[in-house]
């Protein structure tokens, strides 16, 4: 192992990123009359991660690219969100780790996926905390470090002619960027 390889491994061991989502992760069809109306019409189930079943957020599933033990940790943390529970993703080594949920949608409709994130110490050369839809490479802006503050992210997209569902992801990393 050369010195550069050792330095990269050591850097990845020390780098942690926490992705914490607030209770207002929203997938809503647009346009809407008001923010309150959009919240009432949120298509995501358990958008705030408050409901848990056996320690896992109800209606959400874990999905990681590298499945080896110790690479990524996904958990729900009560009281860690802006106003309640939060989903947390920690990558101890480079990975594309995410909480995912599949929802029904209408064809040829514009949707907004939005939520609040807090990030810490993400690798500057890789994709940070973001919101996305599986199967496409486009994501919301990604966040590497928010200095302890919450940052609002959103992603807009239109469904296809025959599309009836999408799988949304609360994510750390992305396709081709661990």
mmCIF file with all atom_site columns, C-alpha atoms in Angstrom:
data_model
loop_
_atom_site.group_PDB
_atom_site.id
_atom_site.type_symbol
_atom_site.label_atom_id
_atom_site.label_alt_id
_atom_site.label_comp_id
_atom_site.label_asym_id
_atom_site.label_entity_id
_atom_site.label_seq_id
_atom_site.pdbx_PDB_ins_code
_atom_site.Cartn_x
_atom_site.Cartn_y
_atom_site.Cartn_z
_atom_site.occupancy
_atom_site.B_iso_or_equiv
_atom_site.pdbx_formal_charge
_atom_site.auth_seq_id
_atom_site.auth_comp_id
_atom_site.auth_asym_id
_atom_site.auth_atom_id
_atom_site.pdbx_PDB_model_num
ATOM 1   C CA . UNK A 1 1   ? 0.000   0.000  0.000   1.00 0.00 ? 1   UNK A CA 1
ATOM 2   C CA . UNK A 1 2   ? 1.521   3.317  -0.991  1.00 0.00 ? 2   UNK A CA 1
ATOM 3   C CA . UNK A 1 3   ? 1.334   6.486  1.091   1.00 0.00 ? 3   UNK A CA 1
ATOM 4   C CA . UNK A 1 4   ? -1.387  8.058  -1.057  1.00 0.00 ? 4   UNK A CA 1
ATOM 5   C CA . UNK A 1 5   ? -3.663  4.983  -0.765  1.00 0.00 ? 5   UNK A CA 1
ATOM 6   C CA . UNK A 1 6   ? -3.166  4.918  2.998   1.00 0.00 ? 6   UNK A CA 1
ATOM 7   C CA . UNK A 1 7   ? -3.990  8.640  3.200   1.00 0.00 ? 7   UNK A CA 1
ATOM 8   C CA . UNK A 1 8   ? -7.217  8.113  1.200   1.00 0.00 ? 8   UNK A CA 1
ATOM 9   C CA . UNK A 1 9   ? -8.315  5.233  3.432   1.00 0.00 ? 9   UNK A CA 1
ATOM 10  C CA . UNK A 1 10  ? -7.464  7.242  6.547   1.00 0.00 ? 10  UNK A CA 1
ATOM 11  C CA . UNK A 1 11  ? -9.403  10.217 5.173   1.00 0.00 ? 11  UNK A CA 1
ATOM 12  C CA . UNK A 1 12  ? -12.472 8.066  4.506   1.00 0.00 ? 12  UNK A CA 1
ATOM 13  C CA . UNK A 1 13  ? -12.276 6.590  7.998   1.00 0.00 ? 13  UNK A CA 1
ATOM 14  C CA . UNK A 1 14  ? -12.301 10.064 9.498   1.00 0.00 ? 14  UNK A CA 1
ATOM 15  C CA . UNK A 1 15  ? -14.928 11.567 7.222   1.00 0.00 ? 15  UNK A CA 1
ATOM 16  C CA . UNK A 1 16  ? -18.508 11.167 8.297   1.00 0.00 ? 16  UNK A CA 1
ATOM 17  C CA . UNK A 1 17  ? -21.579 12.736 6.850   1.00 0.00 ? 17  UNK A CA 1
ATOM 18  C CA . UNK A 1 18  ? -24.877 12.943 8.561   1.00 0.00 ? 18  UNK A CA 1
ATOM 19  C CA . UNK A 1 19  ? -27.940 13.464 6.448   1.00 0.00 ? 19  UNK A CA 1
ATOM 20  C CA . UNK A 1 20  ? -30.847 14.401 8.625   1.00 0.00 ? 20  UNK A CA 1
ATOM 21  C CA . UNK A 1 21  ? -34.240 15.125 7.195   1.00 0.00 ? 21  UNK A CA 1
ATOM 22  C CA . UNK A 1 22  ? -36.865 17.129 8.917   1.00 0.00 ? 22  UNK A CA 1
ATOM 23  C CA . UNK A 1 23  ? -40.504 16.162 9.178   1.00 0.00 ? 23  UNK A CA 1
ATOM 24  C CA . UNK A 1 24  ? -41.383 18.058 5.993   1.00 0.00 ? 24  UNK A CA 1
ATOM 25  C CA . UNK A 1 25  ? -40.067 15.872 3.226   1.00 0.00 ? 25  UNK A CA 1
ATOM 26  C CA . UNK A 1 26  ? -42.652 16.499 0.541   1.00 0.00 ? 26  UNK A CA 1
ATOM 27  C CA . UNK A 1 27  ? -43.509 15.011 -2.832  1.00 0.00 ? 27  UNK A CA 1
ATOM 28  C CA . UNK A 1 28  ? -46.379 17.049 -4.193  1.00 0.00 ? 28  UNK A CA 1
ATOM 29  C CA . UNK A 1 29  ? -47.915 17.716 -7.595  1.00 0.00 ? 29  UNK A CA 1
ATOM 30  C CA . UNK A 1 30  ? -47.630 21.323 -8.789  1.00 0.00 ? 30  UNK A CA 1
ATOM 31  C CA . UNK A 1 31  ? -48.887 23.985 -9.053  1.00 0.00 ? 31  UNK A CA 1
ATOM 32  C CA . UNK A 1 32  ? -50.346 24.495 -5.602  1.00 0.00 ? 32  UNK A CA 1
ATOM 33  C CA . UNK A 1 33  ? -52.160 27.439 -4.068  1.00 0.00 ? 33  UNK A CA 1
ATOM 34  C CA . UNK A 1 34  ? -50.029 27.539 -0.924  1.00 0.00 ? 34  UNK A CA 1
ATOM 35  C CA . UNK A 1 35  ? -47.334 25.746 1.037   1.00 0.00 ? 35  UNK A CA 1
ATOM 36  C CA . UNK A 1 36  ? -49.962 24.553 3.518   1.00 0.00 ? 36  UNK A CA 1
ATOM 37  C CA . UNK A 1 37  ? -52.002 22.993 0.714   1.00 0.00 ? 37  UNK A CA 1
ATOM 38  C CA . UNK A 1 38  ? -48.891 21.231 -0.599  1.00 0.00 ? 38  UNK A CA 1
ATOM 39  C CA . UNK A 1 39  ? -48.209 19.774 2.845   1.00 0.00 ? 39  UNK A CA 1
ATOM 40  C CA . UNK A 1 40  ? -51.787 18.474 3.090   1.00 0.00 ? 40  UNK A CA 1
ATOM 41  C CA . UNK A 1 41  ? -51.403 16.833 -0.329  1.00 0.00 ? 41  UNK A CA 1
ATOM 42  C CA . UNK A 1 42  ? -48.014 15.264 0.326   1.00 0.00 ? 42  UNK A CA 1
ATOM 43  C CA . UNK A 1 43  ? -47.798 11.953 -1.532  1.00 0.00 ? 43  UNK A CA 1
ATOM 44  C CA . UNK A 1 44  ? -45.134 10.481 0.752   1.00 0.00 ? 44  UNK A CA 1
ATOM 45  C CA . UNK A 1 45  ? -46.219 8.304  3.640   1.00 0.00 ? 45  UNK A CA 1
ATOM 46  C CA . UNK A 1 46  ? -44.477 9.045  6.950   1.00 0.00 ? 46  UNK A CA 1
ATOM 47  C CA . UNK A 1 47  ? -42.643 11.964 5.353   1.00 0.00 ? 47  UNK A CA 1
ATOM 48  C CA . UNK A 1 48  ? -41.291 13.077 8.731   1.00 0.00 ? 48  UNK A CA 1
ATOM 49  C CA . UNK A 1 49  ? -40.016 9.628  9.773   1.00 0.00 ? 49  UNK A CA 1
ATOM 50  C CA . UNK A 1 50  ? -41.988 9.776  13.043  1.00 0.00 ? 50  UNK A CA 1
ATOM 51  C CA . UNK A 1 51  ? -43.743 6.409  12.586  1.00 0.00 ? 51  UNK A CA 1
ATOM 52  C CA . UNK A 1 52  ? -41.482 3.442  13.229  1.00 0.00 ? 52  UNK A CA 1
ATOM 53  C CA . UNK A 1 53  ? -41.907 -0.302 12.903  1.00 0.00 ? 53  UNK A CA 1
ATOM 54  C CA . UNK A 1 54  ? -39.226 -2.481 14.523  1.00 0.00 ? 54  UNK A CA 1
ATOM 55  C CA . UNK A 1 55  ? -36.839 0.498  14.636  1.00 0.00 ? 55  UNK A CA 1
ATOM 56  C CA . UNK A 1 56  ? -37.284 1.285  10.933  1.00 0.00 ? 56  UNK A CA 1
ATOM 57  C CA . UNK A 1 57  ? -39.294 4.192  9.501   1.00 0.00 ? 57  UNK A CA 1
ATOM 58  C CA . UNK A 1 58  ? -42.696 2.984  8.323   1.00 0.00 ? 58  UNK A CA 1
ATOM 59  C CA . UNK A 1 59  ? -43.116 3.040  4.512   1.00 0.00 ? 59  UNK A CA 1
ATOM 60  C CA . UNK A 1 60  ? -39.377 3.593  3.908   1.00 0.00 ? 60  UNK A CA 1
ATOM 61  C CA . UNK A 1 61  ? -36.707 1.042  2.912   1.00 0.00 ? 61  UNK A CA 1
ATOM 62  C CA . UNK A 1 62  ? -32.925 1.048  3.166   1.00 0.00 ? 62  UNK A CA 1
ATOM 63  C CA . UNK A 1 63  ? -30.939 0.888  -0.058  1.00 0.00 ? 63  UNK A CA 1
ATOM 64  C CA . UNK A 1 64  ? -27.138 0.904  -0.266  1.00 0.00 ? 64  UNK A CA 1
ATOM 65  C CA . UNK A 1 65  ? -24.775 0.283  -3.175  1.00 0.00 ? 65  UNK A CA 1
ATOM 66  C CA . UNK A 1 66  ? -22.049 -1.390 -1.088  1.00 0.00 ? 66  UNK A CA 1
ATOM 67  C CA . UNK A 1 67  ? -23.709 -3.716 1.429   1.00 0.00 ? 67  UNK A CA 1
ATOM 68  C CA . UNK A 1 68  ? -20.643 -4.683 3.487   1.00 0.00 ? 68  UNK A CA 1
ATOM 69  C CA . UNK A 1 69  ? -21.044 -4.325 7.240   1.00 0.00 ? 69  UNK A CA 1
ATOM 70  C CA . UNK A 1 70  ? -19.576 -1.138 8.648   1.00 0.00 ? 70  UNK A CA 1
ATOM 71  C CA . UNK A 1 71  ? -19.645 0.857  5.393   1.00 0.00 ? 71  UNK A CA 1
ATOM 72  C CA . UNK A 1 72  ? -22.891 2.778  5.989   1.00 0.00 ? 72  UNK A CA 1
ATOM 73  C CA . UNK A 1 73  ? -25.284 3.276  8.873   1.00 0.00 ? 73  UNK A CA 1
ATOM 74  C CA . UNK A 1 74  ? -28.908 4.295  8.321   1.00 0.00 ? 74  UNK A CA 1
ATOM 75  C CA . UNK A 1 75  ? -31.084 5.026  11.328  1.00 0.00 ? 75  UNK A CA 1
ATOM 76  C CA . UNK A 1 76  ? -33.933 7.102  12.659  1.00 0.00 ? 76  UNK A CA 1
ATOM 77  C CA . UNK A 1 77  ? -33.126 9.552  15.450  1.00 0.00 ? 77  UNK A CA 1
ATOM 78  C CA . UNK A 1 78  ? -36.012 10.800 17.593  1.00 0.00 ? 78  UNK A CA 1
ATOM 79  C CA . UNK A 1 79  ? -35.906 14.503 18.388  1.00 0.00 ? 79  UNK A CA 1
ATOM 80  C CA . UNK A 1 80  ? -33.012 15.196 15.999  1.00 0.00 ? 80  UNK A CA 1
ATOM 81  C CA . UNK A 1 81  ? -35.049 16.891 13.279  1.00 0.00 ? 81  UNK A CA 1
ATOM 82  C CA . UNK A 1 82  ? -36.166 20.475 12.998  1.00 0.00 ? 82  UNK A CA 1
ATOM 83  C CA . UNK A 1 83  ? -39.378 19.532 14.782  1.00 0.00 ? 83  UNK A CA 1
ATOM 84  C CA . UNK A 1 84  ? -39.326 15.808 15.453  1.00 0.00 ? 84  UNK A CA 1
ATOM 85  C CA . UNK A 1 85  ? -37.638 12.687 14.162  1.00 0.00 ? 85  UNK A CA 1
ATOM 86  C CA . UNK A 1 86  ? -34.947 12.613 11.505  1.00 0.00 ? 86  UNK A CA 1
ATOM 87  C CA . UNK A 1 87  ? -33.470 10.050 9.130   1.00 0.00 ? 87  UNK A CA 1
ATOM 88  C CA . UNK A 1 88  ? -29.715 9.786  9.397   1.00 0.00 ? 88  UNK A CA 1
ATOM 89  C CA . UNK A 1 89  ? -27.238 8.332  6.918   1.00 0.00 ? 89  UNK A CA 1
ATOM 90  C CA . UNK A 1 90  ? -23.585 7.962  7.814   1.00 0.00 ? 90  UNK A CA 1
ATOM 91  C CA . UNK A 1 91  ? -21.089 6.651  5.268   1.00 0.00 ? 91  UNK A CA 1
ATOM 92  C CA . UNK A 1 92  ? -17.896 5.503  6.934   1.00 0.00 ? 92  UNK A CA 1
ATOM 93  C CA . UNK A 1 93  ? -16.486 4.587  3.502   1.00 0.00 ? 93  UNK A CA 1
ATOM 94  C CA . UNK A 1 94  ? -17.555 5.856  0.059   1.00 0.00 ? 94  UNK A CA 1
ATOM 95  C CA . UNK A 1 95  ? -21.071 4.598  -0.742  1.00 0.00 ? 95  UNK A CA 1
ATOM 96  C CA . UNK A 1 96  ? -24.422 5.522  -2.249  1.00 0.00 ? 96  UNK A CA 1
ATOM 97  C CA . UNK A 1 97  ? -26.719 5.039  0.747   1.00 0.00 ? 97  UNK A CA 1
ATOM 98  C CA . UNK A 1 98  ? -30.361 6.060  0.885   1.00 0.00 ? 98  UNK A CA 1
ATOM 99  C CA . UNK A 1 99  ? -33.825 5.745  2.367   1.00 0.00 ? 99  UNK A CA 1
ATOM 100 C CA . UNK A 1 100 ? -36.335 5.080  -0.442  1.00 0.00 ? 100 UNK A CA 1
ATOM 101 C CA . UNK A 1 101 ? -40.098 5.067  -0.895  1.00 0.00 ? 101 UNK A CA 1
ATOM 102 C CA . UNK A 1 102 ? -42.184 4.258  -3.975  1.00 0.00 ? 102 UNK A CA 1
ATOM 103 C CA . UNK A 1 103 ? -45.288 6.396  -4.516  1.00 0.00 ? 103 UNK A CA 1
ATOM 104 C CA . UNK A 1 104 ? -48.093 6.486  -7.062  1.00 0.00 ? 104 UNK A CA 1
ATOM 105 C CA . UNK A 1 105 ? -48.086 9.443  -9.457  1.00 0.00 ? 105 UNK A CA 1
ATOM 106 C CA . UNK A 1 106 ? -50.079 10.711 -12.410 1.00 0.00 ? 106 UNK A CA 1
ATOM 107 C CA . UNK A 1 107 ? -48.610 10.628 -15.925 1.00 0.00 ? 107 UNK A CA 1
ATOM 108 C CA . UNK A 1 108 ? -47.330 13.856 -17.489 1.00 0.00 ? 108 UNK A CA 1
ATOM 109 C CA . UNK A 1 109 ? -47.528 15.770 -14.209 1.00 0.00 ? 109 UNK A CA 1
ATOM 110 C CA . UNK A 1 110 ? -44.995 18.139 -12.671 1.00 0.00 ? 110 UNK A CA 1
ATOM 111 C CA . UNK A 1 111 ? -43.911 17.206 -9.120  1.00 0.00 ? 111 UNK A CA 1
ATOM 112 C CA . UNK A 1 112 ? -41.745 18.777 -6.437  1.00 0.00 ? 112 UNK A CA 1
ATOM 113 C CA . UNK A 1 113 ? -39.658 16.733 -3.995  1.00 0.00 ? 113 UNK A CA 1
ATOM 114 C CA . UNK A 1 114 ? -38.430 18.860 -1.094  1.00 0.00 ? 114 UNK A CA 1
ATOM 115 C CA . UNK A 1 115 ? -37.071 18.611 2.421   1.00 0.00 ? 115 UNK A CA 1
ATOM 116 C CA . UNK A 1 116 ? -34.593 19.938 4.952   1.00 0.00 ? 116 UNK A CA 1
ATOM 117 C CA . UNK A 1 117 ? -31.098 18.505 5.402   1.00 0.00 ? 117 UNK A CA 1
ATOM 118 C CA . UNK A 1 118 ? -28.163 18.962 7.710   1.00 0.00 ? 118 UNK A CA 1
ATOM 119 C CA . UNK A 1 119 ? -24.775 17.659 6.538   1.00 0.00 ? 119 UNK A CA 1
ATOM 120 C CA . UNK A 1 120 ? -21.310 17.365 8.041   1.00 0.00 ? 120 UNK A CA 1
ATOM 121 C CA . UNK A 1 121 ? -17.861 16.526 6.618   1.00 0.00 ? 121 UNK A CA 1
ATOM 122 C CA . UNK A 1 122 ? -18.831 15.126 3.202   1.00 0.00 ? 122 UNK A CA 1
ATOM 123 C CA . UNK A 1 123 ? -16.065 14.365 0.731   1.00 0.00 ? 123 UNK A CA 1
ATOM 124 C CA . UNK A 1 124 ? -15.742 17.494 -1.415  1.00 0.00 ? 124 UNK A CA 1
ATOM 125 C CA . UNK A 1 125 ? -14.975 15.412 -4.523  1.00 0.00 ? 125 UNK A CA 1
ATOM 126 C CA . UNK A 1 126 ? -18.130 13.249 -4.240  1.00 0.00 ? 126 UNK A CA 1
ATOM 127 C CA . UNK A 1 127 ? -21.912 13.736 -4.223  1.00 0.00 ? 127 UNK A CA 1
ATOM 128 C CA . UNK A 1 128 ? -23.125 14.874 -0.809  1.00 0.00 ? 128 UNK A CA 1
ATOM 129 C CA . UNK A 1 129 ? -26.560 14.752 0.821   1.00 0.00 ? 129 UNK A CA 1
ATOM 130 C CA . UNK A 1 130 ? -29.353 15.115 -1.735  1.00 0.00 ? 130 UNK A CA 1
ATOM 131 C CA . UNK A 1 131 ? -32.910 14.264 -2.737  1.00 0.00 ? 131 UNK A CA 1
ATOM 132 C CA . UNK A 1 132 ? -33.503 12.249 -5.888  1.00 0.00 ? 132 UNK A CA 1
ATOM 133 C CA . UNK A 1 133 ? -35.724 9.941  -7.889  1.00 0.00 ? 133 UNK A CA 1
ATOM 134 C CA . UNK A 1 134 ? -34.273 6.516  -8.645  1.00 0.00 ? 134 UNK A CA 1
ATOM 135 C CA . UNK A 1 135 ? -33.591 5.687  -12.254 1.00 0.00 ? 135 UNK A CA 1
ATOM 136 C CA . UNK A 1 136 ? -32.411 9.162  -13.251 1.00 0.00 ? 136 UNK A CA 1
ATOM 137 C CA . UNK A 1 137 ? -29.075 10.839 -12.614 1.00 0.00 ? 137 UNK A CA 1
ATOM 138 C CA . UNK A 1 138 ? -30.484 14.285 -11.771 1.00 0.00 ? 138 UNK A CA 1
ATOM 139 C CA . UNK A 1 139 ? -30.649 15.155 -8.052  1.00 0.00 ? 139 UNK A CA 1
ATOM 140 C CA . UNK A 1 140 ? -31.390 18.202 -5.977  1.00 0.00 ? 140 UNK A CA 1
ATOM 141 C CA . UNK A 1 141 ? -28.393 20.346 -5.120  1.00 0.00 ? 141 UNK A CA 1
ATOM 142 C CA . UNK A 1 142 ? -26.099 18.285 -2.936  1.00 0.00 ? 142 UNK A CA 1
ATOM 143 C CA . UNK A 1 143 ? -24.878 19.447 0.442   1.00 0.00 ? 143 UNK A CA 1
ATOM 144 C CA . UNK A 1 144 ? -21.422 18.717 1.857   1.00 0.00 ? 144 UNK A CA 1
ATOM 145 C CA . UNK A 1 145 ? -21.481 20.651 5.154   1.00 0.00 ? 145 UNK A CA 1
ATOM 146 C CA . UNK A 1 146 ? -24.153 22.990 6.500   1.00 0.00 ? 146 UNK A CA 1
ATOM 147 C CA . UNK A 1 147 ? -22.191 24.269 9.524   1.00 0.00 ? 147 UNK A CA 1
ATOM 148 C CA . UNK A 1 148 ? -24.809 22.820 11.872  1.00 0.00 ? 148 UNK A CA 1
ATOM 149 C CA . UNK A 1 149 ? -27.725 24.567 10.143  1.00 0.00 ? 149 UNK A CA 1
ATOM 150 C CA . UNK A 1 150 ? -30.644 23.104 8.217   1.00 0.00 ? 150 UNK A CA 1
ATOM 151 C CA . UNK A 1 151 ? -30.761 23.660 4.457   1.00 0.00 ? 151 UNK A CA 1
ATOM 152 C CA . UNK A 1 152 ? -33.855 23.381 2.283   1.00 0.00 ? 152 UNK A CA 1
ATOM 153 C CA . UNK A 1 153 ? -33.495 21.292 -0.888  1.00 0.00 ? 153 UNK A CA 1
ATOM 154 C CA . UNK A 1 154 ? -35.950 20.685 -3.698  1.00 0.00 ? 154 UNK A CA 1
ATOM 155 C CA . UNK A 1 155 ? -36.090 18.856 -6.994  1.00 0.00 ? 155 UNK A CA 1
ATOM 156 C CA . UNK A 1 156 ? -38.669 19.288 -9.749  1.00 0.00 ? 156 UNK A CA 1
ATOM 157 C CA . UNK A 1 157 ? -39.574 16.737 -12.380 1.00 0.00 ? 157 UNK A CA 1
ATOM 158 C CA . UNK A 1 158 ? -42.308 15.742 -14.798 1.00 0.00 ? 158 UNK A CA 1
ATOM 159 C CA . UNK A 1 159 ? -43.546 12.171 -15.038 1.00 0.00 ? 159 UNK A CA 1
ATOM 160 C CA . UNK A 1 160 ? -43.603 10.343 -18.361 1.00 0.00 ? 160 UNK A CA 1
ATOM 161 C CA . UNK A 1 161 ? -46.593 9.646  -20.586 1.00 0.00 ? 161 UNK A CA 1
ATOM 162 C CA . UNK A 1 162 ? -47.333 6.222  -19.053 1.00 0.00 ? 162 UNK A CA 1
ATOM 163 C CA . UNK A 1 163 ? -45.588 6.637  -15.686 1.00 0.00 ? 163 UNK A CA 1
ATOM 164 C CA . UNK A 1 164 ? -47.663 5.626  -12.645 1.00 0.00 ? 164 UNK A CA 1
ATOM 165 C CA . UNK A 1 165 ? -45.024 5.512  -9.884  1.00 0.00 ? 165 UNK A CA 1
ATOM 166 C CA . UNK A 1 166 ? -41.670 6.938  -8.809  1.00 0.00 ? 166 UNK A CA 1
ATOM 167 C CA . UNK A 1 167 ? -39.217 5.865  -6.146  1.00 0.00 ? 167 UNK A CA 1
ATOM 168 C CA . UNK A 1 168 ? -37.878 8.844  -4.243  1.00 0.00 ? 168 UNK A CA 1
ATOM 169 C CA . UNK A 1 169 ? -34.624 8.771  -2.299  1.00 0.00 ? 169 UNK A CA 1
ATOM 170 C CA . UNK A 1 170 ? -33.187 10.640 0.652   1.00 0.00 ? 170 UNK A CA 1
ATOM 171 C CA . UNK A 1 171 ? -29.593 10.070 -0.230  1.00 0.00 ? 171 UNK A CA 1
ATOM 172 C CA . UNK A 1 172 ? -25.917 10.390 0.533   1.00 0.00 ? 172 UNK A CA 1
ATOM 173 C CA . UNK A 1 173 ? -24.004 9.839  -2.695  1.00 0.00 ? 173 UNK A CA 1
ATOM 174 C CA . UNK A 1 174 ? -25.415 9.082  -6.108  1.00 0.00 ? 174 UNK A CA 1
ATOM 175 C CA . UNK A 1 175 ? -24.978 7.171  -9.340  1.00 0.00 ? 175 UNK A CA 1
ATOM 176 C CA . UNK A 1 176 ? -21.270 7.091  -10.108 1.00 0.00 ? 176 UNK A CA 1
ATOM 177 C CA . UNK A 1 177 ? -20.393 9.278  -7.094  1.00 0.00 ? 177 UNK A CA 1
ATOM 178 C CA . UNK A 1 178 ? -19.838 7.393  -3.864  1.00 0.00 ? 178 UNK A CA 1
#
